[in-house]
Short mmCIF file of C-alpha atoms and ligand atoms in Angstrom, two decimals:
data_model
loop_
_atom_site.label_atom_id
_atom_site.label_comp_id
_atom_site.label_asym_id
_atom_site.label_seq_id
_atom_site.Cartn_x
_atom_site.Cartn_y
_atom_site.Cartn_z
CA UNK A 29 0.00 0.00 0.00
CA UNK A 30 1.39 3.70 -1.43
CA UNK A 31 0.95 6.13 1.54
CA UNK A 32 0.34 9.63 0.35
CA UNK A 33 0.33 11.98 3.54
CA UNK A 34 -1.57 15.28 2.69
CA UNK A 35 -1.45 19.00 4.61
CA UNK A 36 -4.62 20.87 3.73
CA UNK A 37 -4.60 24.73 3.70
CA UNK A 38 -8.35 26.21 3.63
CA UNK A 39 -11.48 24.07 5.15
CA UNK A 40 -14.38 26.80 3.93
CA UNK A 41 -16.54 24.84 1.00
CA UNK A 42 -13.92 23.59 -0.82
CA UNK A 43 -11.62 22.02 1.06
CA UNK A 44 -14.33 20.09 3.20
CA UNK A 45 -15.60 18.72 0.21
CA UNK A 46 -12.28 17.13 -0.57
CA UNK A 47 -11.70 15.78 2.87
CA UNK A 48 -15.38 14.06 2.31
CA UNK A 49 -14.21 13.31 -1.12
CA UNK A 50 -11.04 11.84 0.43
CA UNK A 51 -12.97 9.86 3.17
CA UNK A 52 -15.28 8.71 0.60
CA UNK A 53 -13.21 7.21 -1.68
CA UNK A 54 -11.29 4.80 0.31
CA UNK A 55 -12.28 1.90 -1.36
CA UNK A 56 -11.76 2.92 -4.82
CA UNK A 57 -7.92 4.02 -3.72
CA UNK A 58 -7.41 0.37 -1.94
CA UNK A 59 -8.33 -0.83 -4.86
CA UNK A 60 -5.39 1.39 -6.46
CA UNK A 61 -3.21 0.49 -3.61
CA UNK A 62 -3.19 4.07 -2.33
CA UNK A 63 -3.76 5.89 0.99
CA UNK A 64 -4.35 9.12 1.39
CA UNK A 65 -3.14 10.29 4.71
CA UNK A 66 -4.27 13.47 6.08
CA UNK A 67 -1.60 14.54 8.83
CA UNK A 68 -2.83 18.30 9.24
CA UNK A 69 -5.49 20.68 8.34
CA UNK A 70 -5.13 24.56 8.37
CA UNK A 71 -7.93 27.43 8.38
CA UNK A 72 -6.68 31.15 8.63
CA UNK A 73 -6.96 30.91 12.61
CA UNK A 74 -5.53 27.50 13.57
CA UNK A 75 -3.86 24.09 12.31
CA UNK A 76 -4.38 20.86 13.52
CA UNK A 77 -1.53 18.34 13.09
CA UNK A 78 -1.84 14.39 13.92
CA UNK A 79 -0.03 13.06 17.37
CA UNK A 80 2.67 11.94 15.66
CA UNK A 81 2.49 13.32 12.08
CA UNK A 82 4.96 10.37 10.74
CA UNK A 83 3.69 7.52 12.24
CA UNK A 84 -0.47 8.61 13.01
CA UNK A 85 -2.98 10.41 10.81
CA UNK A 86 -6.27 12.04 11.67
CA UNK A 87 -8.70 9.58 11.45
CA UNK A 88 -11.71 9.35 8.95
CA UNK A 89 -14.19 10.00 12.00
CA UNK A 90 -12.09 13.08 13.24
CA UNK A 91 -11.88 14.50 9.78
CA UNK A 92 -15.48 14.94 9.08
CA UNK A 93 -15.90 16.16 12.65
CA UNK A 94 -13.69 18.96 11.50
CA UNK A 95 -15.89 19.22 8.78
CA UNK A 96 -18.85 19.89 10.69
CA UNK A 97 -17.34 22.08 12.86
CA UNK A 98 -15.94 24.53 10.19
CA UNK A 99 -19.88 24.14 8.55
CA UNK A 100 -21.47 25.39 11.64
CA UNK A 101 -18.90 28.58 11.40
CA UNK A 102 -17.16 27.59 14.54
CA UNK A 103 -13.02 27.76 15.57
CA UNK A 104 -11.20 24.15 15.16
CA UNK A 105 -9.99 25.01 18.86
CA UNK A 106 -13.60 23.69 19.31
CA UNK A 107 -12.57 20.54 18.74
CA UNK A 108 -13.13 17.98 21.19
CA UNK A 109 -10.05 16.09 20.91
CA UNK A 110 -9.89 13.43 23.12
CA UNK A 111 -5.68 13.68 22.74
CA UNK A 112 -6.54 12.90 18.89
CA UNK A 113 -3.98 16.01 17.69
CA UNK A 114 -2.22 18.73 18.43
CA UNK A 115 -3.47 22.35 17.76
CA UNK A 116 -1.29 25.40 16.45
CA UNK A 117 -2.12 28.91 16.70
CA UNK A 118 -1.45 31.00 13.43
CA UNK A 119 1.65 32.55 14.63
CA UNK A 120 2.82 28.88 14.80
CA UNK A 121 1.54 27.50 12.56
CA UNK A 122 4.00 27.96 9.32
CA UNK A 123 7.01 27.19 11.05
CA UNK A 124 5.43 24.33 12.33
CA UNK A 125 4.40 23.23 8.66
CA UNK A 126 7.81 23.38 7.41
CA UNK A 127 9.20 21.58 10.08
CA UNK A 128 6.81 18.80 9.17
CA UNK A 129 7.73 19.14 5.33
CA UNK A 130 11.55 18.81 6.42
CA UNK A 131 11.25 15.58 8.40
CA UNK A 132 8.96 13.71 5.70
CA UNK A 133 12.42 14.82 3.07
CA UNK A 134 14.24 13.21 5.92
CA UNK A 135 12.55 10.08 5.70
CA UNK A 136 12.61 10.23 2.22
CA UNK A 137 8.74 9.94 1.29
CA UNK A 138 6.87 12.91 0.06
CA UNK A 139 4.09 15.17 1.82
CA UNK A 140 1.67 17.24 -0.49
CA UNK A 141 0.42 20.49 1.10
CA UNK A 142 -2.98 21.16 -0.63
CA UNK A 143 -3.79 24.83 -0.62
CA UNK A 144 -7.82 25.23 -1.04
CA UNK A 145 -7.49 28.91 0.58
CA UNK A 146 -8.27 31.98 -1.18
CA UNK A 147 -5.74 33.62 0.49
CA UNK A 148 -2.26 35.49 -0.81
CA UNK A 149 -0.64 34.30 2.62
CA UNK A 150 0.13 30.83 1.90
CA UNK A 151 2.76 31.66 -0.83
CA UNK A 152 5.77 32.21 1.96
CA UNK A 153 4.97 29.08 2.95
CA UNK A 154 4.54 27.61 0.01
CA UNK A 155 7.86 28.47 -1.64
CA UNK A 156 9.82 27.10 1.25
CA UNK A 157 8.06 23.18 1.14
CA UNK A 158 8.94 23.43 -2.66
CA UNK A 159 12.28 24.06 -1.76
CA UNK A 160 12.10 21.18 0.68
CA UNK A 161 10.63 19.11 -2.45
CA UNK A 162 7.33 18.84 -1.16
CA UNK A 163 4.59 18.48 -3.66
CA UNK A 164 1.98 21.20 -3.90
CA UNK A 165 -1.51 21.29 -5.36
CA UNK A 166 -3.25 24.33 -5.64
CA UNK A 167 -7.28 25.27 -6.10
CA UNK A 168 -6.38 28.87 -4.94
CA UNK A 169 -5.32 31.02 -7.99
CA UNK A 170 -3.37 33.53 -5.99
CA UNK A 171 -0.04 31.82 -5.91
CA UNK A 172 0.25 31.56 -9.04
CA UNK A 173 -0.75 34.79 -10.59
CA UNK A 174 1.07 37.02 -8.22
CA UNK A 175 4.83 38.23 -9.14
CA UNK A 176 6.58 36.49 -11.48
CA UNK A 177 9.35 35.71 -9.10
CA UNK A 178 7.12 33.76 -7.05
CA UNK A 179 5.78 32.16 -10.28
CA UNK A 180 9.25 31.02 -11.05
CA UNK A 181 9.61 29.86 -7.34
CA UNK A 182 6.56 27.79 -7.45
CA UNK A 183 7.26 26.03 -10.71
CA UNK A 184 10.88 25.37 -10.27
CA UNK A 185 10.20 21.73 -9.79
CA UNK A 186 7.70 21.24 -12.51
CA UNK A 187 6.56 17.57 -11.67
CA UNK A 188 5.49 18.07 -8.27
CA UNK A 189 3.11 21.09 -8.75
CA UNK A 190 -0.77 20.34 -9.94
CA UNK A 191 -3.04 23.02 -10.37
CA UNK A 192 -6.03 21.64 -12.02
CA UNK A 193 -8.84 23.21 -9.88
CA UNK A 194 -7.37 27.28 -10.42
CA UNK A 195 -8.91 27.20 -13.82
CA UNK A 196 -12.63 25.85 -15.09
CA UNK A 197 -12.62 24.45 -11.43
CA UNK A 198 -12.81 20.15 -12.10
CA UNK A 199 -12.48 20.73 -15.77
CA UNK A 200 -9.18 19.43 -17.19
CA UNK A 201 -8.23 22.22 -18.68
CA UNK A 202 -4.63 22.63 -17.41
CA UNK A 203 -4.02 18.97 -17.38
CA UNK A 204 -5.20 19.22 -21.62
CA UNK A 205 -2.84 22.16 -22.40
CA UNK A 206 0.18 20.21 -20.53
CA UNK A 207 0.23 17.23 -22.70
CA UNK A 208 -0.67 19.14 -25.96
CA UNK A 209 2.84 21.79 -25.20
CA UNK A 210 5.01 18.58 -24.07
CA UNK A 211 3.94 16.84 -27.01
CA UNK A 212 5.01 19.85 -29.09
CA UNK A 213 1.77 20.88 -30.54
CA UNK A 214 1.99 24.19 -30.18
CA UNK A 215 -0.25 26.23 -29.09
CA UNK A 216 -1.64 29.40 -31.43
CA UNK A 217 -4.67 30.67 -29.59
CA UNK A 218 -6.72 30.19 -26.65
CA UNK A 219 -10.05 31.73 -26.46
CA UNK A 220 -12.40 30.72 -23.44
CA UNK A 221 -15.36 31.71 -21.07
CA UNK A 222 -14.06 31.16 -17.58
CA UNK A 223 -16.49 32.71 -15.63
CA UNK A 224 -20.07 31.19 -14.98
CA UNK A 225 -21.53 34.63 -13.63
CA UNK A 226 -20.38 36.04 -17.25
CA UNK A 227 -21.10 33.39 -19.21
CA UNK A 228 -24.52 33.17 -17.55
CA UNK A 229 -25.08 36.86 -18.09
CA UNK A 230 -24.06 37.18 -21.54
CA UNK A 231 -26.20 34.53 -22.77
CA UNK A 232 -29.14 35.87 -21.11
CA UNK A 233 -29.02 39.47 -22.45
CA UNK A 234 -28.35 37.94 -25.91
CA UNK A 235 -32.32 36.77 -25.62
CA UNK A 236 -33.33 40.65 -24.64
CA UNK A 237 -33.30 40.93 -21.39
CA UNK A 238 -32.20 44.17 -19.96
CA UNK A 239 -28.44 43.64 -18.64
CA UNK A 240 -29.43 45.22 -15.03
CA UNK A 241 -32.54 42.89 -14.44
CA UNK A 242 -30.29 39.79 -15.62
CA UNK A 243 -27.44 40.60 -13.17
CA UNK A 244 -30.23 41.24 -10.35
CA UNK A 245 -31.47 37.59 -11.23
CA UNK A 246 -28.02 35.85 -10.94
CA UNK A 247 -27.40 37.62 -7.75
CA UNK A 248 -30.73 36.54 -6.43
CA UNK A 249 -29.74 32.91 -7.49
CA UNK A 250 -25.99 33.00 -5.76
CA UNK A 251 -24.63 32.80 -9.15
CA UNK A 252 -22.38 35.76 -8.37
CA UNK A 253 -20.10 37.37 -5.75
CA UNK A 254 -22.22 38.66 -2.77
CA UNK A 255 -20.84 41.81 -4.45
CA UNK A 256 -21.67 41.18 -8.23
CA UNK A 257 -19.03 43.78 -8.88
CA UNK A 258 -16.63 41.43 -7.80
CA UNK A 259 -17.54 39.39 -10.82
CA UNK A 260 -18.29 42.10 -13.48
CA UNK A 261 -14.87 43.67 -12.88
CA UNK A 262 -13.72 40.79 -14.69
CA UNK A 263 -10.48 40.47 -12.12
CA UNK A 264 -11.34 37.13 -11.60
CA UNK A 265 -11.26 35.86 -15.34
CA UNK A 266 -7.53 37.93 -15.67
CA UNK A 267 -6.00 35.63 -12.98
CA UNK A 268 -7.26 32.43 -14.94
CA UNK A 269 -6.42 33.77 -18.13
CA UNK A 270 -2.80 34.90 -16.42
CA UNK A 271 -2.32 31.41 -15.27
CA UNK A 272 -3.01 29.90 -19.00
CA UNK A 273 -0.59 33.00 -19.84
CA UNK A 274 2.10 31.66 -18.04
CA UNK A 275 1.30 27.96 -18.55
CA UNK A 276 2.12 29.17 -22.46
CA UNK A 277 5.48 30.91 -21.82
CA UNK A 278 3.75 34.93 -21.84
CA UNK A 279 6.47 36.55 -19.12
CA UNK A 280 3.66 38.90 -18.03
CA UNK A 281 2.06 39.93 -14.69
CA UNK A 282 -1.64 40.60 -13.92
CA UNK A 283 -0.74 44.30 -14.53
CA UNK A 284 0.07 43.60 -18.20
CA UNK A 285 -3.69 42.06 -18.99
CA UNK A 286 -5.97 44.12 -20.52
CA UNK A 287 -9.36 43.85 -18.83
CA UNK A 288 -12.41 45.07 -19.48
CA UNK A 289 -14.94 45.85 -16.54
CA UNK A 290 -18.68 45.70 -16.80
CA UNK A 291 -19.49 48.76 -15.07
CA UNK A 292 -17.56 52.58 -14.95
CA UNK A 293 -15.09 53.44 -12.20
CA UNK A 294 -17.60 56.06 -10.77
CA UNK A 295 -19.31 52.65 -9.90
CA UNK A 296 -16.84 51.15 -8.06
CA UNK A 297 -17.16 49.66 -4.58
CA UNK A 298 -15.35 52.88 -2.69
CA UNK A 299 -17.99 55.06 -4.76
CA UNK A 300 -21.09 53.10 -4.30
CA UNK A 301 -22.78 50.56 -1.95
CA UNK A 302 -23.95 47.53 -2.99
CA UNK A 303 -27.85 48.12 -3.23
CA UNK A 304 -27.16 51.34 -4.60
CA UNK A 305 -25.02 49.52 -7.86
CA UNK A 306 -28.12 47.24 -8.42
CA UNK A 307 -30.81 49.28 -8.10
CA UNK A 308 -29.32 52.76 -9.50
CA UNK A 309 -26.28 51.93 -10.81
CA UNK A 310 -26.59 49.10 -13.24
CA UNK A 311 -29.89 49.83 -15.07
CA UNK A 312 -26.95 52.84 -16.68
CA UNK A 313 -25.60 50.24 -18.46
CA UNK A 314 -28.64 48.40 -19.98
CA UNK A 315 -28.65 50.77 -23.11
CA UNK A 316 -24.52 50.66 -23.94
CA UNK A 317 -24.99 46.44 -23.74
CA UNK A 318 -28.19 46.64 -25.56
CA UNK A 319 -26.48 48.87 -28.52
CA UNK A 320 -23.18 46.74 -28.57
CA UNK A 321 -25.73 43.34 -28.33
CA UNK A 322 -27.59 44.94 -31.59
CA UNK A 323 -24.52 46.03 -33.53
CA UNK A 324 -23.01 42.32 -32.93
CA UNK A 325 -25.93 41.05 -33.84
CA UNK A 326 -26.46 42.93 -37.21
CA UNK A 327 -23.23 40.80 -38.33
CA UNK A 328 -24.53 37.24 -37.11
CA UNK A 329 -22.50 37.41 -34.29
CA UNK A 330 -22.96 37.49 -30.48
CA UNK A 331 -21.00 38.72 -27.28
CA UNK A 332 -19.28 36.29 -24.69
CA UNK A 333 -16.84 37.60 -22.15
CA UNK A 334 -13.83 35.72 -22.79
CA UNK A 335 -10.03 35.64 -21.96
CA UNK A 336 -8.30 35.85 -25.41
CA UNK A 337 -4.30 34.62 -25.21
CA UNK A 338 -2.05 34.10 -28.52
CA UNK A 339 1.17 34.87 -29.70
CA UNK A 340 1.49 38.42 -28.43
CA UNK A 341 -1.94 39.40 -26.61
CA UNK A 342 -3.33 38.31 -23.40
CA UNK A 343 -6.82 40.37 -23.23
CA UNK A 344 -9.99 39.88 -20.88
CA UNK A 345 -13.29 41.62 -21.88
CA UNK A 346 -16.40 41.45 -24.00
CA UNK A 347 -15.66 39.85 -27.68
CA UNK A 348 -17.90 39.61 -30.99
CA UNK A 349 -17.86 36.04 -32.06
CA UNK A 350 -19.39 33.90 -34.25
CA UNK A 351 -23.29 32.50 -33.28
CA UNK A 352 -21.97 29.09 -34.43
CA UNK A 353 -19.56 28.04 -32.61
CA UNK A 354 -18.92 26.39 -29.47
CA UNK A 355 -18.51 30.15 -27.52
CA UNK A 356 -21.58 31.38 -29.92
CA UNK A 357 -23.97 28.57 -29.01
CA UNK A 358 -22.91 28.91 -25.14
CA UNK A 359 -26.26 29.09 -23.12
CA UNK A 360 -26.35 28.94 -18.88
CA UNK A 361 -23.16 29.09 -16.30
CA UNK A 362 -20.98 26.56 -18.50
CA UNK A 363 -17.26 27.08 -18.78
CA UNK A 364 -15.91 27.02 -22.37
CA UNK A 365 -12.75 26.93 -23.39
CA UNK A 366 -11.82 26.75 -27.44
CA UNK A 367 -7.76 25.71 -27.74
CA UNK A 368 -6.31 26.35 -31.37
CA UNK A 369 -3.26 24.36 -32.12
CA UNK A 370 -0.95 22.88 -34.88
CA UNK A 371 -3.69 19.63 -34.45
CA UNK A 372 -6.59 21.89 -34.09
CA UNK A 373 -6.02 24.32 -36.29
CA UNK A 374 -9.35 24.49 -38.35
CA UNK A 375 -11.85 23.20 -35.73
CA UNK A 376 -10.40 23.75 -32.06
CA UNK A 377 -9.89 21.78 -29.13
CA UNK A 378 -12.98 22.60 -26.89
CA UNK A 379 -13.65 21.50 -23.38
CA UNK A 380 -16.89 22.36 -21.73
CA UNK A 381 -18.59 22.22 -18.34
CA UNK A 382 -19.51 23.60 -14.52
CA UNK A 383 -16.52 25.73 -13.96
CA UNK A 384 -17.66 25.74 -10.46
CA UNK A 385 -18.89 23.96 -7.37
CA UNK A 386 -17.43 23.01 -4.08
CA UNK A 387 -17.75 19.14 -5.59
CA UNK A 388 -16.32 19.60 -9.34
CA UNK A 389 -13.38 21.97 -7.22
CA UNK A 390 -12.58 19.15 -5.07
CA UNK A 391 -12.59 16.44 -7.09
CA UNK A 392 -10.16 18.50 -9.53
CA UNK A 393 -7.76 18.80 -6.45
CA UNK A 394 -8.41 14.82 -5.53
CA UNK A 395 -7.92 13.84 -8.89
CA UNK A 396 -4.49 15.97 -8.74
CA UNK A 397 -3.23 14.50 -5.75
CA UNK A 398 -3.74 10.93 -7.02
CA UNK A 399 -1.86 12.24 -10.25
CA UNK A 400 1.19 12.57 -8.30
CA UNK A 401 1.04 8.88 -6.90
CA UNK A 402 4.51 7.96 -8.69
CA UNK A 403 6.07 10.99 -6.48
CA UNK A 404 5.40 8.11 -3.29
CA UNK A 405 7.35 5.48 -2.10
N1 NAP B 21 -15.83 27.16 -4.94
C1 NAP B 21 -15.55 27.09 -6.23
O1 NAP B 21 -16.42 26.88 -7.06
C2 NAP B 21 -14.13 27.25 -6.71
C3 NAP B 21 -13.80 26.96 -8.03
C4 NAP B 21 -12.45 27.06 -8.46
C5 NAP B 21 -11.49 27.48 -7.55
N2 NAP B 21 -11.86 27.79 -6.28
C6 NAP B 21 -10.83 28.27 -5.36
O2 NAP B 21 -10.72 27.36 -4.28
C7 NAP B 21 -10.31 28.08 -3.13
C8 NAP B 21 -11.22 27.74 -1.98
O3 NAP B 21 -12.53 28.20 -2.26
P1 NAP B 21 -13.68 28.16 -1.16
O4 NAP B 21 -14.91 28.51 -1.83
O5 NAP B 21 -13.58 26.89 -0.40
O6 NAP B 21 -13.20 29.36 -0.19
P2 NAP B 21 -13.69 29.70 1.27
O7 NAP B 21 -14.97 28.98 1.56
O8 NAP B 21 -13.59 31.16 1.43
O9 NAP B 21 -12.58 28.99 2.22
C9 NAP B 21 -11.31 29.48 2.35
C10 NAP B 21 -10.61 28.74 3.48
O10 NAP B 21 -9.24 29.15 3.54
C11 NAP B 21 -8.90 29.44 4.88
N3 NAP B 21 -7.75 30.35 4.92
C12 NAP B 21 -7.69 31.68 4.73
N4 NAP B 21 -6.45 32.15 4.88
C13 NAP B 21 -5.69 31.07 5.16
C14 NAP B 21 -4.29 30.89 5.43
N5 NAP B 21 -3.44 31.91 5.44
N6 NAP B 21 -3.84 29.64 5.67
C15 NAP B 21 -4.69 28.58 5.68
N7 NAP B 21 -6.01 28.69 5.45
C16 NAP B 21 -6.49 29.93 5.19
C17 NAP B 21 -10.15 30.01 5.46
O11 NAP B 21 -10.05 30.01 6.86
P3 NAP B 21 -11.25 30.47 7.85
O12 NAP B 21 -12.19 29.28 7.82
O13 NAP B 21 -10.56 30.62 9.15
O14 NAP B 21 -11.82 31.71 7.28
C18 NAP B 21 -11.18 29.04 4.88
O15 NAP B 21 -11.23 27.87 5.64
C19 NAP B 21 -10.31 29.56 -3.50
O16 NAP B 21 -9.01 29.98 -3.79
C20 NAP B 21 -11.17 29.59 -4.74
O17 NAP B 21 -10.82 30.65 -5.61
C21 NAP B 21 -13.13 27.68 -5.84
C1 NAG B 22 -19.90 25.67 -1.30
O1 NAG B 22 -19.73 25.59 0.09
C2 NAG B 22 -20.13 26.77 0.77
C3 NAG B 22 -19.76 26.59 2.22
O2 NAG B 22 -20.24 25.35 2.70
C4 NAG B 22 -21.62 26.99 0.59
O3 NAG B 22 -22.03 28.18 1.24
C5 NAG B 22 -21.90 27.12 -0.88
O4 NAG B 22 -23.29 27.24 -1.11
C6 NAG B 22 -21.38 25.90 -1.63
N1 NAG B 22 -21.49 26.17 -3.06
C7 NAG B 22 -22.10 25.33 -3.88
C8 NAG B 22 -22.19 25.77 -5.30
O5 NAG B 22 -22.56 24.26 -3.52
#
């Protein structure tokens, strides 16, 4: 049996769902000889390490009890224990980490730390267990679209990095661009709708419906941010399309994307509140989207928000593209991602599919993990 002993970063909706994923899949990794081992978990506040993290693990019982805990919005110091682990505060915590990193490169077996956070302050931590030769799969984006020098960092052992889950969520979108550049078909042109809000939106003001009503819909639905701006500013979609950037060679930095935003500056979050955006501010945008909708339409093509990445451009923001074809015929919260390359050069490469969900997130991230099997004694 292949031991793979796992520290998880970030227990909000994601990261529970992988340790029920984990716990739930037992069988079907006996079956592949394989145990995952979870050793530690980590919120922002607290980590929670097994008695002795080379010899015990936190069992399956203790694991969803951490679950439940984190769902009811309470501290893992509420933990009832029972001697089952040993608790860190946060100011503890990373040095603590790395000290568990360097004893499993001791012993010569690996440890993956699994960040599921949505946090910027993993990456110090981060770039030290890579240097320690840890393996590392992310679902968070941040790491990997800040500075390129932590970039470089983070990749510097290319094998034992996975991040799956930071684009199109479950989708194997990263995983499909990996084999086509290390089997030399080059890639010419990526075009792609990576945001479900957007792609939802998009599709629905195509059928007439005034842009303000649609985005006061989706937020009524929890298809966007709790502040849709956080969606519309299309920030989101430029660290995806960054990370497909870099994953193609572009040397750039989130600062270099052009991106598009769905509403004015004199919108913004410091300018406006919330309530005041959907009910006053947005319906000022219905006639600009209705006009560009009209004019696209007039030469049998549509709008998508897309991520557009060749040669020389990486650019976010609305794009006129053909009715027919698989970004054209895109209707709902799908992801959609058209890849042109020496093999697809006439019709892409497309992948389609949720580009979200707690479940499709986690299973990306389990399905990384068990990727890296051959990194295990
Ligand atoms: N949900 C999706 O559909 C989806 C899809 C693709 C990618 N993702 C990415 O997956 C990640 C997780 O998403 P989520 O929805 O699960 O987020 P979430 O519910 O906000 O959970 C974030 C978790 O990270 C913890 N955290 C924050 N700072 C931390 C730190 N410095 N060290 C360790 N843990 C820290 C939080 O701790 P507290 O509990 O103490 O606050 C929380 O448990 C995000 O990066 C997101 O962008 C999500
Ligand atoms: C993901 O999990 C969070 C936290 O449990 C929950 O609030 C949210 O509704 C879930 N999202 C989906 C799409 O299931």
């Amino acid at each position: 049996m292949k031991k793979i002993p796992i520290l998880l970063m970030g227990i909000g909706g994601v990261g529970r769902q992988l340790l029920r994923h984990i716990v739930s899949c037992r069988i079907i990794h006996y079956n592949q000889r394989l145990r995952l081992s979870v050793v530690g978990v980590c919120d922002s506040k607290s980590m929670v390490v097994a008695p002795d993290v080379y010899r015990s693990e936190l069992d399956d019982e203790f694991l969803l009890q951490i679950c439940e805990v984190k769902s009811s919005g309470s501290s893992l110091e509420t933990l009832s224990d029972g001697g089952q682990c040993q608790i860190y505060s946060s100011k503890e915590m990373a040095s603590k980490a790395i000290d568990i990193a360097a004893s499993y490169r001791r012993m010569a077996t690996g440890l993956t730390f699994i960040d599921c956070s949505a946090s910027c302050n993993t990456i110090p931590l981060l770039r030290k267990v890579v240097e320690l030769e840890c393996c590392v799969v992310l679902a968070n984006k941040q790491p990997l679209s800040s500075s390129l020098e932590d970039y470089d960092k983070l990749i510097s052992h290319p094998r034992l990095i996975r991040h799956e889950s930071t684009v199109g969520a479950g989708l194997p979108v990263i995983s499909s661009i990996n084999r086509m550049l290390s089997s030399g078909d080059a890639i010419q042109r990526i075009i792609g709708s990576l945001s479900g809000t957007l792609g939802y939106v998009m599709s629905e003001v195509e059928v007439g419906k005034p842009f303000s009503d649609v985005v006061n819909v989706a937020k009524r639905l929890g298809y966007t941010e709790p502040d849709p701006r956080d969606d519309l500013s299309g920030l989101d979609v430029a660290r995806k399309a960054l990370i497909l950037a870099r994953l193609l060679g572009h040397r750039i930095s989130l600062d270099n994307i052009k991106v598009e935003s769905l509403y004015p500056i004199e919108m913004g979050p410091d300018l406006m509140t919330v309530e005041e955006f959907l009910a006053k501010g947005l319906p000022l945008i219905d006639r600009e989207i209705r006009r560009r909708i009209e004019k696209a339409s007039s030469n049998g093509n549509v709008l998508r928000y897309v991520c557009l990445i060749d040669k020389s451009r990486c650019e976010v923001g609305i794009q006129e593209l053909p009715k027919d074809s698989p970004l054209g015929r895109l209707k709902g919260s799908d992801n959609v991602l058209e890849i042109y390359s020496r093999c697809y050069s006439e019709q892409p490469l497309v992948i389609q599919g949720a580009g979200a969900g707690n479940d499709t997130t986690a299973a990306g991230v389990l399905a990384d993990i068990i990727d890296m099997q051959d990194m295990f004694i």
